[in-house]
XYZ file of C-alpha atoms in Angstrom:
610
model
C 49.062 -82.387 29.194
C 48.776 -83.765 25.680
C 51.024 -86.221 23.903
C 53.011 -83.595 22.023
C 54.556 -82.209 25.221
C 58.297 -82.744 25.516
C 59.592 -84.945 28.313
C 60.430 -82.679 31.265
C 63.438 -82.919 33.516
C 62.997 -85.993 35.673
C 61.075 -85.159 38.855
C 61.561 -87.272 41.958
C 58.871 -87.990 44.541
C 59.637 -89.923 47.740
C 58.249 -93.457 47.372
C 55.729 -94.595 50.015
C 56.599 -97.757 51.941
C 55.217 -101.106 50.764
C 52.429 -102.565 52.908
C 50.118 -105.492 52.284
C 48.111 -107.596 54.698
C 48.814 -110.783 52.751
C 52.577 -110.558 53.236
C 55.456 -111.473 50.940
C 55.967 -114.286 48.440
C 59.187 -115.448 46.766
C 61.417 -113.995 49.497
C 62.015 -117.052 51.675
C 59.899 -115.496 54.418
C 61.749 -112.170 54.539
C 59.722 -108.948 54.707
C 61.136 -106.391 52.280
C 61.283 -102.637 52.801
C 62.257 -99.849 50.451
C 64.882 -98.794 52.986
C 66.395 -102.253 52.770
C 66.436 -102.033 48.977
C 68.198 -98.671 48.926
C 70.934 -98.695 46.298
C 68.878 -100.752 43.845
C 66.525 -99.665 41.077
C 63.087 -100.903 42.175
C 60.248 -101.488 39.698
C 56.802 -101.971 41.218
C 54.417 -103.948 39.016
C 50.825 -103.428 40.187
C 48.976 -106.443 38.813
C 46.102 -108.825 39.412
C 46.105 -112.357 38.098
C 42.768 -112.195 36.240
C 44.075 -109.428 33.962
C 45.446 -110.433 30.557
C 47.263 -107.105 30.176
C 49.036 -107.799 33.478
C 50.139 -111.180 32.142
C 51.472 -109.479 29.001
C 53.552 -107.136 31.179
C 54.965 -110.067 33.155
C 56.314 -111.413 29.873
C 57.536 -107.994 28.716
C 59.619 -107.654 31.885
C 61.360 -111.054 31.727
C 64.283 -109.893 29.553
C 64.878 -106.742 31.585
C 64.696 -108.756 34.805
C 67.356 -111.177 33.600
C 69.675 -108.577 32.071
C 69.728 -106.264 35.120
C 69.412 -108.867 37.862
C 72.320 -107.384 39.877
C 70.938 -103.808 39.929
C 67.153 -104.049 39.498
C 64.583 -105.530 41.870
C 61.133 -106.052 40.373
C 58.389 -106.335 42.983
C 54.916 -107.456 42.016
C 52.240 -105.720 44.089
C 49.197 -107.947 43.779
C 46.080 -105.747 43.912
C 42.876 -107.800 43.490
C 39.850 -107.005 41.351
C 37.740 -110.070 42.200
C 36.991 -111.379 45.705
C 38.739 -114.656 44.885
C 41.930 -112.762 44.055
C 42.094 -111.526 47.663
C 42.533 -115.160 48.798
C 46.197 -115.575 49.723
C 46.475 -119.157 48.448
C 45.058 -118.052 45.105
C 47.856 -115.471 44.845
C 50.431 -118.145 45.760
C 49.013 -120.318 42.972
C 49.038 -117.488 40.440
C 52.669 -116.614 41.158
C 53.686 -120.172 40.286
C 51.165 -120.551 37.463
C 52.518 -117.565 35.530
C 56.214 -118.040 36.264
C 56.683 -114.924 38.416
C 60.382 -114.986 39.323
C 60.547 -111.955 41.607
C 59.196 -110.987 45.032
C 55.456 -110.354 45.279
C 53.607 -108.338 47.911
C 50.073 -109.628 48.497
C 47.976 -106.476 49.071
C 44.373 -107.727 49.369
C 43.053 -104.445 50.778
C 44.750 -102.291 48.084
C 46.733 -100.369 50.702
C 49.849 -99.842 48.578
C 47.690 -99.305 45.457
C 46.074 -96.339 47.230
C 49.407 -95.001 48.543
C 50.712 -94.788 44.973
C 47.375 -93.438 43.595
C 47.204 -96.246 41.029
C 44.131 -96.242 38.775
C 44.665 -99.169 36.420
C 45.968 -102.706 36.050
C 48.779 -102.996 35.092
C 50.772 -100.004 36.354
C 54.572 -99.863 36.607
C 56.362 -97.493 38.986
C 60.137 -96.961 38.838
C 61.953 -96.024 42.079
C 65.570 -94.845 41.926
C 68.378 -96.127 44.216
C 67.764 -93.252 46.641
C 64.125 -94.160 47.145
C 62.375 -91.646 44.875
C 59.657 -92.355 42.304
C 60.985 -91.231 38.914
C 58.459 -92.705 36.460
C 55.010 -94.248 36.227
C 53.549 -96.176 33.293
C 50.101 -97.708 32.815
C 49.276 -100.496 30.376
C 51.497 -102.410 27.986
C 54.405 -101.620 25.716
C 56.666 -99.768 28.164
C 59.468 -102.320 28.588
C 61.780 -100.534 26.133
C 61.296 -97.161 27.817
C 61.881 -98.649 31.261
C 65.013 -100.469 30.080
C 66.414 -97.157 28.783
C 65.562 -95.448 32.078
C 67.199 -98.257 34.058
C 70.431 -97.864 32.044
C 70.340 -94.120 32.700
C 69.773 -94.634 36.442
C 72.568 -97.209 36.630
C 75.055 -94.798 35.061
C 73.900 -91.838 37.173
C 74.021 -93.649 40.510
C 77.194 -95.568 39.712
C 78.850 -92.172 39.266
C 77.331 -90.854 42.521
C 78.284 -93.961 44.463
C 74.667 -94.665 45.353
C 74.254 -97.844 43.258
C 74.545 -101.165 45.065
C 75.091 -104.293 42.982
C 74.556 -107.875 44.082
C 72.076 -110.712 44.322
C 68.440 -109.746 44.663
C 65.954 -110.876 47.334
C 64.145 -113.424 45.107
C 63.935 -116.911 46.650
C 62.159 -119.515 44.467
C 59.600 -121.766 46.172
C 60.210 -125.487 46.454
C 58.812 -127.318 43.395
C 56.073 -129.910 43.908
C 55.897 -133.225 42.059
C 52.563 -133.614 40.249
C 51.627 -135.166 36.874
C 50.063 -131.865 35.795
C 50.764 -128.297 36.938
C 47.924 -125.799 36.579
C 46.327 -127.531 33.584
C 44.234 -125.243 31.389
C 41.937 -126.954 28.890
C 41.031 -130.521 27.905
C 39.820 -132.388 24.825
C 38.275 -135.855 24.484
C 39.969 -137.866 21.712
C 38.207 -140.484 19.591
C 40.291 -143.162 21.326
C 38.663 -142.268 24.648
C 41.885 -140.726 25.901
C 42.042 -137.108 27.044
C 44.375 -134.389 25.838
C 45.225 -131.700 28.405
C 47.269 -128.506 28.206
C 49.792 -128.617 31.052
C 50.028 -124.851 31.022
C 52.696 -124.037 33.594
C 54.969 -126.796 32.278
C 54.527 -125.624 28.669
C 53.348 -129.035 27.416
C 50.333 -130.818 26.005
C 49.738 -134.165 27.750
C 47.755 -137.184 26.574
C 46.128 -139.059 29.458
C 44.427 -142.443 29.410
C 40.645 -142.575 29.785
C 41.066 -142.701 33.568
C 42.235 -139.076 33.423
C 45.375 -139.881 35.419
C 47.769 -142.171 33.554
C 50.185 -140.268 31.296
C 50.371 -141.735 27.775
C 52.470 -139.090 26.028
C 53.812 -135.559 26.380
C 54.179 -133.011 23.601
C 56.837 -130.387 24.227
C 60.159 -130.330 26.049
C 58.710 -128.610 29.094
C 60.859 -125.528 28.504
C 59.183 -122.249 27.545
C 59.807 -121.508 23.852
C 58.468 -121.510 20.288
C 59.693 -124.462 18.216
C 58.066 -126.941 15.851
C 59.158 -130.548 15.419
C 58.737 -133.942 17.039
C 56.930 -134.347 20.346
C 60.186 -134.324 22.325
C 61.592 -131.321 20.415
C 58.658 -128.920 20.199
C 58.214 -125.999 22.561
C 55.131 -124.150 23.769
C 54.594 -121.181 26.090
C 51.643 -121.539 28.470
C 49.295 -123.346 26.050
C 45.549 -123.276 26.753
C 42.686 -124.206 24.398
C 42.349 -127.325 22.219
C 40.050 -128.345 19.377
C 39.880 -131.225 16.922
C 40.141 -130.860 13.139
C 38.341 -133.201 10.751
C 41.616 -134.947 9.834
C 42.306 -135.908 13.454
C 44.914 -133.232 14.140
C 44.524 -130.960 17.146
C 44.720 -127.162 17.204
C 46.442 -125.709 20.286
C 46.008 -122.116 21.468
C 49.637 -121.363 22.346
C 48.759 -118.373 24.476
C 52.021 -116.631 25.379
C 53.502 -117.361 21.939
C 50.466 -115.571 20.426
C 50.053 -118.459 17.983
C 47.877 -121.372 16.915
C 49.860 -124.591 16.878
C 48.830 -127.980 15.553
C 49.809 -131.441 16.750
C 49.291 -134.773 15.060
C 48.501 -137.553 17.567
C 49.470 -140.084 14.889
C 53.003 -138.876 14.169
C 53.687 -136.744 17.228
C 54.672 -133.796 15.027
C 53.971 -130.242 16.156
C 53.609 -127.359 13.675
C 52.334 -123.792 13.512
C 49.082 -122.723 11.817
C 48.726 -119.037 12.625
C 50.542 -116.131 14.239
C 53.989 -114.620 13.916
C 55.089 -115.124 17.516
C 54.733 -111.372 18.068
C 51.834 -109.761 19.922
C 49.119 -107.915 17.965
C 49.014 -104.143 18.547
C 46.559 -101.471 17.452
C 47.181 -100.775 13.772
C 48.316 -104.331 12.986
C 46.607 -106.371 10.274
C 43.233 -107.850 11.239
C 42.971 -110.367 8.393
C 45.201 -112.146 5.924
C 47.533 -115.140 5.550
C 47.520 -116.823 8.932
C 51.312 -117.030 9.383
C 51.717 -113.319 8.544
C 49.147 -111.851 10.954
C 49.993 -111.300 14.620
C 47.641 -112.654 17.302
C 47.220 -111.690 20.972
C 46.932 -114.311 23.712
C 44.570 -116.823 22.081
C 42.982 -118.573 25.090
C 40.570 -121.086 23.587
C 39.585 -122.543 20.215
C 36.447 -124.263 18.866
C 35.369 -125.669 15.510
C 32.177 -123.885 14.380
C 30.617 -123.384 10.961
C 33.667 -124.526 8.981
C 36.292 -122.473 10.848
C 38.380 -122.575 13.999
C 37.019 -119.794 16.205
C 39.498 -118.205 18.572
C 38.861 -116.541 21.937
C 41.428 -113.761 21.501
C 41.658 -112.781 25.159
C 44.461 -110.268 24.652
C 42.386 -107.907 22.491
C 38.847 -108.719 23.708
C 37.730 -110.181 20.386
C 36.774 -113.403 18.608
C 38.836 -114.312 15.548
C 38.451 -117.150 13.059
C 40.984 -119.332 11.234
C 39.981 -120.911 7.905
C 42.055 -124.093 7.394
C 41.320 -124.454 3.665
C 42.358 -120.877 2.885
C 45.085 -120.638 5.527
C 43.767 -117.228 6.629
C 42.676 -115.523 9.835
C 40.215 -112.677 10.389
C 38.502 -110.738 13.146
C 35.074 -112.309 13.585
C 33.545 -110.212 16.391
C 34.497 -107.442 18.793
C 36.025 -103.967 18.559
C 39.027 -104.388 20.974
C 37.151 -102.183 23.468
C 36.723 -103.950 26.802
C 33.219 -104.269 28.194
C 29.839 -105.893 27.691
C 27.989 -104.611 24.632
C 25.750 -106.830 22.505
C 24.851 -106.365 18.861
C 26.331 -106.927 15.395
C 29.776 -108.535 15.289
C 31.559 -105.306 14.374
C 29.995 -103.352 17.233
C 30.037 -105.839 20.118
C 32.390 -105.532 23.084
C 33.950 -108.466 24.934
C 36.193 -108.545 27.998
C 38.873 -111.197 27.863
C 36.896 -114.070 26.275
C 38.473 -117.264 27.598
C 36.218 -120.213 26.799
C 34.323 -121.410 23.700
C 31.840 -124.184 22.978
C 30.038 -124.818 19.686
C 26.446 -126.042 19.918
C 24.549 -126.050 16.626
C 23.437 -122.514 15.785
C 25.206 -120.997 18.803
C 28.827 -120.434 19.733
C 28.942 -120.059 23.510
C 31.554 -117.735 25.025
C 32.833 -117.516 28.610
C 33.580 -113.791 28.813
C 35.727 -113.789 31.922
C 36.252 -110.142 32.904
C 32.534 -109.334 32.682
C 31.725 -112.580 34.547
C 29.365 -113.320 31.671
C 28.070 -116.123 29.487
C 27.585 -114.830 25.942
C 26.773 -116.387 22.572
C 27.167 -115.672 18.866
C 24.460 -116.494 16.315
C 25.037 -117.591 12.686
C 24.764 -113.968 11.467
C 27.581 -112.974 13.838
C 25.429 -111.028 16.278
C 26.494 -111.233 19.925
C 24.041 -111.861 22.801
C 24.376 -112.084 26.583
C 22.733 -114.885 28.548
C 24.192 -114.155 32.001
C 26.162 -111.134 33.225
C 25.870 -107.351 33.421
C 29.347 -105.806 33.123
C 32.907 -105.406 34.308
C 32.241 -104.698 37.969
C 29.374 -106.985 39.039
C 29.940 -110.610 39.963
C 29.049 -113.201 42.574
C 27.418 -116.609 43.002
C 23.677 -116.355 42.547
C 21.382 -118.867 40.864
C 17.916 -118.328 39.437
C 16.598 -116.331 36.512
C 19.465 -115.518 34.127
C 18.878 -111.764 34.186
C 19.790 -111.557 37.882
C 22.164 -114.570 38.163
C 25.843 -113.942 38.883
C 29.112 -115.677 37.957
C 32.701 -114.834 38.962
C 35.341 -114.837 36.194
C 34.337 -117.991 34.277
C 37.004 -119.505 32.027
C 35.244 -122.481 30.440
C 31.954 -123.466 28.835
C 30.763 -126.902 27.686
C 27.722 -127.811 25.578
C 25.569 -130.489 27.240
C 23.417 -133.108 25.473
C 20.101 -131.529 26.511
C 20.875 -128.161 24.870
C 22.011 -126.473 28.079
C 25.598 -125.465 28.845
C 27.906 -126.087 31.796
C 30.021 -123.110 32.860
C 33.324 -123.472 34.690
C 32.702 -120.662 37.172
C 36.376 -120.408 37.965
C 36.603 -117.940 40.832
C 33.530 -119.420 42.541
C 35.160 -122.893 42.434
C 31.925 -124.213 40.940
C 30.360 -125.848 37.908
C 27.223 -123.933 36.907
C 24.514 -124.668 34.318
C 22.469 -122.356 32.108
C 19.359 -123.735 30.429
C 18.243 -121.587 27.440
C 14.835 -123.271 27.462
C 13.954 -122.160 31.004
C 16.298 -119.173 31.281
C 17.507 -120.518 34.638
C 21.006 -120.729 36.122
C 21.762 -123.512 38.609
C 24.819 -124.926 40.362
C 25.902 -128.457 39.417
C 28.917 -128.847 41.717
C 30.956 -126.910 44.257
C 34.276 -127.444 46.057
C 36.202 -127.503 42.814
C 39.450 -125.491 42.776
C 39.578 -122.941 39.944
C 37.854 -125.118 37.315
C 38.939 -123.875 33.899
C 37.364 -126.340 31.427
C 35.220 -129.461 31.227
C 34.603 -132.217 28.656
C 31.921 -134.866 28.347
C 32.849 -138.520 28.826
C 29.762 -140.696 28.427
C 27.337 -139.851 31.243
C 30.100 -138.052 33.134
C 31.685 -134.652 32.866
C 35.433 -134.366 33.409
C 36.424 -131.043 34.975
C 39.891 -129.488 34.778
C 40.590 -128.484 38.389
C 43.424 -126.167 37.522
C 44.538 -125.231 41.038
C 44.373 -128.863 42.214
C 46.492 -129.938 39.222
C 44.132 -132.705 38.202
C 41.078 -133.809 36.236
C 37.978 -134.622 38.289
C 35.234 -136.897 36.961
C 31.671 -136.041 38.031
C 28.357 -137.728 37.289
C 26.113 -135.187 35.568
C 23.512 -134.597 38.301
C 19.819 -134.543 37.516
C 19.168 -131.876 40.120
C 21.174 -128.761 40.844
C 23.093 -128.134 44.031
C 21.630 -125.391 46.254
C 23.967 -122.538 47.278
C 23.551 -119.339 49.269
C 23.372 -116.347 46.931
C 26.294 -113.924 47.092
C 26.699 -110.692 45.107
C 29.838 -108.557 44.863
C 31.144 -105.419 43.221
C 34.771 -104.723 42.414
C 36.530 -103.368 45.506
C 38.001 -100.260 43.872
C 36.863 -96.962 45.371
C 34.965 -94.624 43.065
C 36.664 -91.371 42.032
C 34.582 -88.366 43.067
C 34.109 -85.942 40.170
C 32.100 -82.756 39.819
C 28.967 -82.616 37.662
C 29.154 -80.739 34.393
C 32.578 -80.025 32.889
C 35.347 -82.570 33.567
C 38.776 -82.250 31.991
C 40.282 -85.615 31.073
C 44.088 -85.575 30.734
C 45.906 -88.694 29.614
C 49.510 -88.001 30.587
C 52.042 -89.257 28.077
C 55.669 -88.188 27.825
C 57.729 -89.874 25.128
C 60.599 -91.784 26.781
C 64.080 -90.260 26.661
C 65.617 -90.684 23.216
C 62.237 -91.144 21.542
C 59.738 -88.931 19.753
C 56.167 -89.319 18.642
C 55.829 -91.357 15.449
C 53.832 -89.117 13.106
C 55.150 -90.427 9.793
C 51.752 -91.859 8.902
C 49.469 -89.350 10.625
C 48.537 -88.765 14.281
C 50.508 -90.931 16.693
C 47.940 -90.874 19.485
C 44.362 -92.070 19.903
C 41.804 -91.547 22.640
C 38.443 -93.324 22.912
C 35.977 -92.362 25.651
C 32.590 -93.852 26.541
C 30.590 -94.539 29.695
C 28.329 -96.975 31.509
C 25.537 -96.042 31.638
C 25.779 -94.125 28.352
C 23.690 -91.295 29.852
C 26.538 -90.426 32.275
C 28.470 -88.787 29.427
C 26.440 -85.887 28.060
C 29.292 -84.775 25.753
C 32.888 -85.626 24.970
C 32.548 -89.288 24.043
C 33.915 -90.966 20.934
C 37.309 -91.245 19.262
C 39.891 -88.512 18.696
C 43.638 -87.968 18.405
C 44.247 -85.521 21.260
C 45.043 -87.017 24.655
C 43.221 -84.242 26.517
C 39.487 -83.710 26.239
C 36.673 -81.764 27.868
C 33.899 -84.084 29.018
C 30.449 -83.099 30.208
C 28.786 -85.274 32.854
C 25.023 -85.369 33.256
C 24.268 -84.201 36.829
C 21.188 -86.422 36.839
C 23.408 -89.545 36.744
C 25.121 -89.884 40.117
C 27.488 -92.787 39.445
C 28.873 -94.928 36.645
C 32.061 -95.953 34.865
C 34.148 -93.935 32.418
C 35.784 -96.187 29.811
C 38.980 -94.614 28.491
C 41.267 -96.225 25.923
C 44.518 -94.475 24.975
C 47.305 -95.323 22.553
C 50.563 -93.531 21.705
C 53.327 -94.555 19.306
C 56.922 -93.357 19.674
C 60.117 -94.068 17.741
C 63.809 -93.763 18.519
C 64.888 -90.173 17.832
C 68.095 -90.706 15.897
C 68.339 -88.875 12.535
C 71.170 -91.192 11.455
C 68.952 -94.265 11.773
C 66.881 -94.790 8.642
C 64.772 -97.495 10.294
C 64.245 -96.453 13.930
C 62.720 -98.910 16.393
C 59.146 -97.949 17.223
C 57.055 -98.700 20.303
C 53.316 -98.735 20.967
C 52.057 -97.777 24.423
C 48.416 -98.523 25.194
C 46.042 -98.870 28.115
C 42.329 -99.230 28.817
C 40.897 -97.736 31.999
C 37.519 -98.450 33.537
C 37.234 -95.655 36.106
C 34.308 -95.938 38.561
C 33.122 -92.399 39.271
C 30.698 -90.818 41.727
C 29.299 -87.424 40.753
C 29.283 -85.024 43.710
C 29.309 -81.225 44.062
C 32.661 -81.376 45.877
C 34.258 -83.702 43.292
C 37.298 -82.967 41.130
C 36.999 -81.052 37.863
C 40.036 -82.813 36.374
C 40.700 -86.529 35.878
C 44.375 -87.339 35.156
C 45.263 -90.822 33.860
C 48.942 -91.648 33.460
C 49.924 -93.595 30.362
C 53.629 -92.778 30.743
C 55.455 -90.143 32.769
C 54.548 -88.057 35.816
C 51.496 -85.807 36.135
C 52.897 -82.247 36.212
C 49.876 -81.002 38.167
C 50.727 -83.368 41.008
C 54.356 -82.261 41.322
């Protein structure tokens, strides 16, 4: 079905029960069932905590969750990509870290994911008060459509007498008293003190040189976007920090999609870049910094006269020029993956850590479990890592070494770099001179950044809510090598012709926005490239005939789809418009008995499955 198809009459499919070996969070110990939730509109949010798009959806749903609290129950179904994400305590931590205020089912074996035939993170499934699936959406930008559907379901089931209002099953966990709560990044100040982003408490905290004593807090501690004095300003899950030449500090204010600046001398907090809105395909990619939208800036570093930004939300590097007051895309295409080459052709996957070291800008590219670097000409190179689906803990020659979702990188005095190998709970080291990867320390808990302090390195142990000071060892720690692949099952497809259908139905009351040309976009590629004999590239139709090379038996199809729709009201001269977008990495196995059609749902229900 292509994007121009009209939305059909709503089809209902009985919703499978919710099962997950890890059990329930945020319910006070109660096990929820769909039968027990009958009478409520249930929204399932299939997510995993490594995924930036999933974090965007959590924020998109907050308003709907609050407005319809007496009729809607949102349930997060945590479906892990990385081995670490199958650890129950890690899920508990993530639920608190990202302010998830609804029940969560921990499904480490992807049982419910398979029952609902989910293919991508994030995916939203809407279940009506009688227990039927009425909509499915993949990716971001669907909150408006779901809110309209919820209002429609409320009216319909209120009239039928099948709507049940009341308090939901959410039970908040007991808060714990700690100086920091899931700190993100750190910065050494000239005074010897340390500045730390207290991410979950929406603050930036100055600590004494001991790394424990609190000197000052910037921000009220309430989520928001406000400039002003230290006790008036507001942040939203801040992450990266870097120092400007005048002593001020740039803060990557991640969920506000902004660069903020704080002055340790006066305590004032201001805004350097971003509009507070999230960047979408088609938005400006350069211009006056306060007029260009950003997308989840995760880290910042001063390099070659600019503040470089790890723009995790769009898989790119951007740069902010303080003297000009402008921002620009510096590297990356917005496609998610691991591709080296010139800046305009390279692919990243959720870059989350930066460190400047002379002629190199080091990048922790988290979703490819890779260590990358940029040279002065802007070309991108990979030191460690192979792609989206391979990860582990293996030392040795860089070409075969493995990391697991690293979030931080730190330049060391000898020209090597330390990598916060977050999901391996380790501090690793890559030496460009020898090409070797070693392990410096283990038994850290989700290390997310590290800074040098004399002969020591201070590590942000995010999930232990503290900074940990380590002596830089002369010899590496020995560890047993472990290699993993993402746990998702491959989709079996037939060799030769394969029809790709991205299902998109404009939400009720909306139509495709074609005022400025085609309102849809489809980009298809593969790893390895030889898998796709024909059908790759960019086009405007959401259906396409692909040809798979029968000589390549397995690989990954990379599919990126976008559709824009606007409110369909002729009386409204300026209708509200919405962008829906999703990237899929679909592992495939080519077999004679495989399917000849691959449906991917962007929004709606697949008519062939009904």
